[in-house]
Coordinates of C-alpha atoms in Angstrom, one line a residue:
X243 CA 4.3 -16.3 -24.2
X244 CA 3.8 -13.4 -21.4
X245 CA 1.2 -10.6 -22.6
X246 CA 2.0 -7.2 -22.2
X247 CA -0.9 -4.3 -21.5
X248 CA -1.5 -1.7 -24.5
X249 CA -3.9 0.4 -22.7
X250 CA -3.5 1.5 -18.2
X251 CA -6.8 2.8 -16.8
X252 CA -5.3 6.6 -16.4
X253 CA -4.8 6.8 -19.9
X254 CA -8.2 6.5 -20.9
X255 CA -10.5 9.2 -22.0
X256 CA -14.3 9.1 -23.6
X257 CA -14.6 7.7 -27.1
X258 CA -11.4 5.5 -26.7
X259 CA -11.4 2.3 -28.8
X260 CA -10.1 -0.6 -25.8
X261 CA -8.1 -3.3 -26.4
X262 CA -6.4 -4.4 -23.6
X263 CA -5.9 -6.7 -20.3
X264 CA -7.1 -5.9 -17.0
X265 CA -8.5 -7.9 -13.8
X266 CA -12.3 -8.2 -13.5
X267 CA -13.9 -8.9 -10.6
X268 CA -17.5 -7.4 -9.0
X269 CA -19.5 -9.6 -11.5
X270 CA -23.6 -9.0 -11.3
X271 CA -25.5 -9.7 -13.6
X272 CA -28.8 -6.2 -12.9
X273 CA -32.3 -5.6 -14.2
X274 CA -32.2 -3.1 -17.0
X275 CA -35.6 -0.3 -16.3
X276 CA -36.7 -2.4 -19.1
X277 CA -36.8 -5.4 -17.8
X278 CA -33.9 -7.0 -20.0
X279 CA -30.9 -7.6 -18.0
X280 CA -27.0 -6.9 -18.1
X281 CA -23.4 -8.1 -16.2
X282 CA -21.8 -5.4 -14.3
X283 CA -17.7 -5.9 -13.7
X284 CA -15.0 -3.7 -12.2
X285 CA -11.5 -3.9 -14.7
X286 CA -8.0 -2.8 -12.6
X287 CA -5.2 -2.7 -13.7
X288 CA -1.9 -0.7 -11.3
X289 CA -3.2 2.6 -12.3
X290 CA -6.8 2.1 -10.8
X291 CA -10.9 0.5 -12.3
X292 CA -13.8 1.4 -13.6
X293 CA -16.6 -0.2 -13.9
X294 CA -17.9 -1.7 -17.3
X295 CA -20.9 -2.9 -18.9
X296 CA -21.4 -6.0 -21.1
X297 CA -25.1 -5.3 -22.4
X298 CA -28.1 -8.4 -23.6
X299 CA -27.1 -7.6 -26.8
X300 CA -24.1 -7.0 -27.6
X301 CA -23.6 -11.4 -28.1
X302 CA -21.4 -11.9 -24.7
X303 CA -23.3 -14.7 -22.9
X304 CA -23.7 -13.6 -18.7
X305 CA -22.6 -17.1 -17.6
X306 CA -19.7 -16.9 -19.9
X307 CA -18.6 -14.3 -18.6
X308 CA -14.9 -14.2 -16.4
X309 CA -16.2 -12.8 -12.6
X310 CA -12.2 -13.2 -12.0
X311 CA -8.8 -12.6 -12.7
X312 CA -7.3 -11.2 -15.6
X313 CA -8.8 -11.1 -18.7
X314 CA -8.8 -9.4 -22.2
X315 CA -11.2 -6.9 -23.1
X316 CA -12.6 -4.6 -26.5
X317 CA -14.5 -1.9 -25.6
X318 CA -15.5 1.8 -25.7
X319 CA -15.3 4.5 -23.2
X320 CA -18.1 6.4 -22.9
X321 CA -19.0 9.0 -19.8
X322 CA -22.1 8.5 -18.3
X323 CA -23.3 10.7 -15.1
X324 CA -19.1 12.2 -15.1
X325 CA -18.3 8.9 -14.5
X326 CA -15.5 6.7 -17.3
X327 CA -17.5 3.5 -18.4
X328 CA -16.5 0.7 -21.0
X329 CA -19.2 -1.1 -23.1
X330 CA -17.9 -4.2 -23.5
X331 CA -17.7 -5.7 -26.7
X332 CA -15.9 -8.4 -26.3
X333 CA -14.5 -10.7 -23.5
X334 CA -12.1 -14.0 -22.4
X335 CA -10.0 -15.2 -20.3
X336 CA -6.5 -14.4 -19.8
X337 CA -3.7 -17.6 -18.6
X338 CA -2.0 -16.0 -15.0
X339 CA 1.1 -16.7 -16.3
X340 CA 1.2 -14.9 -19.4
X341 CA 0.5 -10.9 -18.1
X342 CA 3.1 -9.6 -16.4
X343 CA 1.8 -9.2 -11.9
X344 CA 3.6 -5.4 -11.5
X345 CA 0.6 -4.2 -15.4
X346 CA -1.8 -5.0 -11.8
X347 CA -0.9 -3.9 -8.6
X348 CA 1.1 -0.7 -7.9
X349 CA 4.2 -1.7 -6.8
X350 CA 7.7 0.8 -5.5
X351 CA 9.9 1.4 -7.6
X352 CA 12.6 -1.1 -7.6
X353 CA 15.8 0.9 -7.2
X354 CA 13.8 2.1 -4.0
X355 CA 13.4 -1.7 -3.0
X356 CA 16.7 -2.6 -4.0
X357 CA 18.3 0.7 -1.4
X358 CA 15.1 -0.1 1.4
X359 CA 17.1 -3.3 1.5
X360 CA 20.3 -2.4 1.7
X361 CA 19.9 0.6 4.4
X362 CA 18.3 -2.5 6.4
X363 CA 21.3 -4.3 6.1
X364 CA 23.9 -1.5 6.7
X365 CA 22.8 0.8 8.7
X366 CA 20.2 -1.1 11.6
X367 CA 21.8 -4.5 11.5
X368 CA 25.0 -2.9 11.7
X369 CA 23.6 -0.8 15.0
X370 CA 23.2 -4.6 17.2
X371 CA 25.4 -5.0 20.3
X372 CA 23.9 -8.2 21.4
X373 CA 24.4 -11.7 19.8
X374 CA 21.4 -13.4 20.7
X375 CA 19.3 -10.7 18.3
X376 CA 22.2 -10.6 15.7
X377 CA 21.6 -14.1 15.5
X378 CA 18.2 -13.9 14.9
X379 CA 18.7 -11.0 12.0
X380 CA 20.9 -13.3 10.0
X381 CA 18.0 -16.3 10.6
X382 CA 15.6 -13.3 9.1
X383 CA 17.6 -12.0 6.6
X384 CA 19.4 -15.6 5.5
X385 CA 15.8 -17.2 4.9
X386 CA 15.3 -16.4 0.8
X387 CA 11.9 -17.7 1.0
X388 CA 11.0 -15.5 4.2
X389 CA 12.8 -13.0 1.9
X390 CA 11.6 -13.2 -1.3
X391 CA 7.9 -12.2 0.7
X392 CA 9.3 -9.7 2.2
X393 CA 10.0 -7.3 -0.1
X394 CA 7.2 -8.1 -2.2
X395 CA 4.4 -7.8 0.2
X396 CA 1.7 -4.7 1.0
X397 CA 2.4 -2.5 4.0
X398 CA -2.4 -3.5 4.0
X399 CA -4.8 -4.4 1.4
X400 CA -6.7 -0.6 1.4
X401 CA -5.2 2.0 4.0
X402 CA -1.9 2.2 3.6
X403 CA 1.1 0.6 2.6
X404 CA -1.3 -1.1 -0.3
X405 CA 1.4 -1.8 -2.7
X406 CA 4.1 -4.6 -3.6
X407 CA 6.8 -3.3 -1.7
X408 CA 5.0 -2.1 1.1
X409 CA 5.4 -3.6 4.0
X410 CA 9.4 -3.4 3.4
X411 CA 9.3 0.2 3.1
X412 CA 6.5 0.2 6.3
X413 CA 8.8 -1.7 8.4
X414 CA 12.2 0.4 7.5
X415 CA 9.9 3.6 8.2
X416 CA 9.4 2.9 11.5
X417 CA 13.0 1.4 12.1
X418 CA 14.2 4.9 11.3
X419 CA 11.3 6.1 14.0
X420 CA 12.3 4.0 17.2
X421 CA 15.7 3.8 16.1
X422 CA 15.6 8.0 16.6
X423 CA 13.5 7.3 19.9
X424 CA 16.4 5.0 21.6
X425 CA 18.8 9.0 20.5
X426 CA 16.6 10.6 22.7
X427 CA 15.4 8.5 25.6
X428 CA 18.2 5.9 26.1
X429 CA 17.0 4.1 29.1
X430 CA 15.2 2.4 25.9
X431 CA 16.8 -1.1 24.5
X432 CA 17.7 -0.4 20.5
X433 CA 18.3 -4.3 20.0
X434 CA 15.8 -5.4 21.5
X435 CA 13.2 -2.5 19.5
X436 CA 15.3 -2.8 16.5
X437 CA 14.4 -6.5 16.5
X438 CA 10.7 -5.7 17.6
X439 CA 10.2 -3.5 15.0
X440 CA 12.5 -5.9 11.7
X441 CA 9.5 -9.2 13.3
X442 CA 6.4 -6.8 13.9
X443 CA 4.8 -6.7 10.9
X444 CA 6.0 -9.9 9.8
X445 CA 3.0 -12.0 9.3
X446 CA 1.5 -9.9 6.8
X447 CA 3.9 -12.0 4.4
X448 CA 1.7 -14.6 4.2
X449 CA -1.1 -12.6 6.3
X450 CA -1.9 -11.1 2.0
X451 CA -2.5 -12.2 -1.1
X452 CA -0.7 -9.9 -4.0
X453 CA 0.5 -11.6 -7.0
X454 CA -2.4 -10.3 -9.5
X455 CA -4.0 -8.0 -7.1
X456 CA -4.1 -7.1 -3.4
X457 CA -6.2 -9.3 -1.1
X458 CA -6.0 -11.2 2.2
X459 CA -5.4 -15.4 2.2
X460 CA -8.1 -17.6 4.4
X461 CA -4.8 -17.9 6.6
X462 CA -4.4 -14.1 7.3
X463 CA -8.5 -14.0 7.4
X464 CA -8.5 -16.8 10.1
X465 CA -5.6 -15.7 12.3
X466 CA -4.8 -12.9 11.4
X467 CA -0.9 -11.8 10.4
X468 CA 0.4 -10.8 14.7
X469 CA -0.6 -15.1 14.5
X470 CA 1.6 -15.4 11.7
X471 CA 4.1 -13.7 12.6
X472 CA 4.2 -14.8 16.4
X473 CA 4.5 -18.5 14.3
X474 CA 7.5 -17.3 11.9
X475 CA 9.5 -15.8 14.8
X476 CA 8.6 -19.8 16.7
X477 CA 10.2 -21.0 13.4
X478 CA 13.4 -18.7 13.2
X479 CA 14.2 -19.0 16.8
X480 CA 14.5 -22.6 16.0
X481 CA 17.4 -21.9 13.6
X482 CA 18.7 -20.2 16.0
X483 CA 18.6 -22.6 18.5
X484 CA 17.9 -21.1 22.3
X485 CA 18.0 -17.5 23.5
X486 CA 17.3 -16.7 26.1
X487 CA 13.6 -17.2 27.6
X488 CA 13.8 -13.4 29.0
X489 CA 14.9 -11.8 25.4
X490 CA 11.7 -14.6 23.2
X491 CA 9.3 -13.6 25.7
X492 CA 9.8 -9.1 25.6
X493 CA 10.0 -10.0 21.2
X494 CA 7.6 -11.9 21.3
X495 CA 5.6 -9.2 23.3
X496 CA 6.5 -6.7 20.9
X497 CA 5.0 -8.5 18.3
X498 CA 1.6 -9.3 20.0
X499 CA 0.8 -5.9 21.8
X500 CA 1.9 -3.5 18.7
X501 CA -1.0 -2.6 17.3
X502 CA -1.8 -1.1 21.4
X503 CA -4.9 -1.7 22.6
X504 CA -7.6 -4.4 22.6
X505 CA -9.9 -3.8 19.9
X506 CA -7.8 -3.1 17.1
X507 CA -6.2 -6.9 16.9
X508 CA -4.2 -6.7 20.2
X509 CA -4.0 -10.0 22.1
X510 CA -2.5 -7.9 24.9
X511 CA -2.2 -3.8 25.2
X512 CA 2.0 -3.0 25.4
X513 CA 3.5 -3.8 28.7
X514 CA 7.4 -2.9 28.5
X515 CA 8.8 1.2 27.3
X516 CA 9.6 -0.8 23.9
X517 CA 6.5 -2.4 22.8
X518 CA 4.8 1.3 24.0
X519 CA 7.6 2.9 21.7
X520 CA 6.7 0.5 18.4
X521 CA 3.2 0.8 18.8
X522 CA 3.3 5.0 18.3
X523 CA 6.0 4.6 15.4
X524 CA 4.0 2.1 13.7
X525 CA 1.0 3.9 13.9
X526 CA 2.8 6.8 12.8
X527 CA 4.7 5.5 10.2
X528 CA 1.4 4.1 8.9
X529 CA -0.9 7.0 9.9
X530 CA 1.0 9.3 7.2
X531 CA 1.5 7.1 4.6
X532 CA -2.4 6.4 4.4
X533 CA -2.5 10.7 4.2
X534 CA 0.5 11.1 1.9
X535 CA -1.8 9.7 -0.6
X536 CA -4.9 11.4 0.3
X537 CA -2.7 14.3 0.1
X538 CA -1.8 13.3 -2.9
X539 CA -5.1 12.2 -4.7
X540 CA -6.6 15.6 -3.5
X541 CA -8.0 17.3 -6.7
X542 CA -4.7 20.4 -6.2
X543 CA -7.5 23.0 -6.7
X544 CA -9.0 22.8 -3.3
X545 CA -6.9 23.7 0.2
X546 CA -8.5 21.0 1.7
X547 CA -9.2 17.3 1.7
X548 CA -12.5 15.6 1.7
X549 CA -14.1 14.8 4.5
X550 CA -12.1 11.8 6.2
X551 CA -14.1 9.6 8.6
X552 CA -11.6 7.4 10.4
X553 CA -10.4 11.0 11.8
X554 CA -13.6 12.5 12.3
X555 CA -12.2 15.4 9.9
X556 CA -10.8 17.0 7.3
X557 CA -7.0 17.7 7.0
X558 CA -5.4 21.3 5.0
X559 CA -3.1 20.7 2.8
X560 CA -2.4 24.5 1.8
X561 CA -0.3 25.8 -1.0
X562 CA 1.8 23.2 -2.2
X563 CA 5.6 24.5 -2.2
X564 CA 6.4 22.4 -5.9
X565 CA 3.2 24.2 -7.0
X566 CA 3.9 27.8 -6.0
X567 CA 8.1 27.4 -6.8
X568 CA 7.5 25.9 -10.2
X569 CA 5.3 29.1 -11.1
X570 CA 7.5 31.9 -9.1
X571 CA 10.7 30.1 -11.6
X572 CA 8.6 29.9 -14.5
X573 CA 7.1 33.6 -14.3
X574 CA 10.5 34.8 -13.2
X575 CA 12.7 34.2 -16.1
X576 CA 10.8 35.8 -18.8
X577 CA 11.4 39.6 -19.3
X578 CA 8.1 40.6 -18.6
X579 CA 7.4 40.8 -15.6
X580 CA 4.3 42.0 -15.0
X581 CA 3.4 38.3 -15.9
X582 CA 4.7 37.7 -13.0
X583 CA 2.2 35.7 -10.3
X584 CA 1.5 37.3 -6.7
X585 CA 2.0 34.6 -3.9
X586 CA -1.8 36.2 -3.5
X587 CA -2.8 34.9 -7.3
X588 CA -1.5 31.8 -7.4
X589 CA -3.8 30.7 -4.1
X590 CA -7.0 32.1 -6.3
X591 CA -6.0 30.2 -9.1
X592 CA -6.0 27.1 -6.8
X593 CA -8.9 27.9 -5.3
X594 CA -10.8 28.7 -7.9
X595 CA -11.3 33.2 -6.9
X596 CA -12.3 31.6 -3.4

């Protein structure tokens, strides 16, 4: 019987009692200041994670504490040094087939997944004129096993599109960008670059694991998604039959070079116009998704994000247009005009009066 989650990490508050299922990881047995020992673990679900501790006086055998997989935890929530943590009374393994993966891995909305897949078929497939590239799209879209992974896989484990459906969303984002570039730069081969955009990250279907938590497979660690993607491309070619050697070679190059630089994992740098545009489109969509998440996670009372080591800077968020609109709307509907907020007043609220 599948067990649903009763409580999520984002809902927990100090002094709450907990009786719910989480994914456990990062098990460590550590010494206390008095020379005794305790177990430190991390509990995760789709809304976040938090630390948990098991004291030696709790009646739980340290050796029996699971180090991975789903567990049912009972205990209490406390605030320690301004960080929420769970003090565990009892912890037991739960069979993986008795939990729902969507409770533990962040996921794109299912309706959005359906809409994106429809856009893939209805918009971009309809723009192809080359029969060879159309045949590759047919082989890809009709492969049920590939489609199952393509729709479910994340775009990455941590940095961008790190949720179920992320690969599909990222692929459609890149398709939109390269398609728009073809409207501006007519010298680009639309059929080639659309097909390259479709397949550029297809190796992530097997590079990542994404059942109860996001991770990297052994194949992903040893080969990476570019090599795996070229293998999948070869399997699609076998279904299609022969296509002109140059068309096949140019598509291979798009897959192989889309990271843009050797130090970023590409075995080759882009050597065609289409390969260069695909690289930039891939980077733009990934980076903006990363920044959008950063903006969402940044506290609303500040106008700047935390310092980002990757970029060597902070990012300016500025006034949230939705917040401002909401503030003006709420305060302009009443009869007391003295209660209306000016833009300066709203900014002061968001910045703590600075």
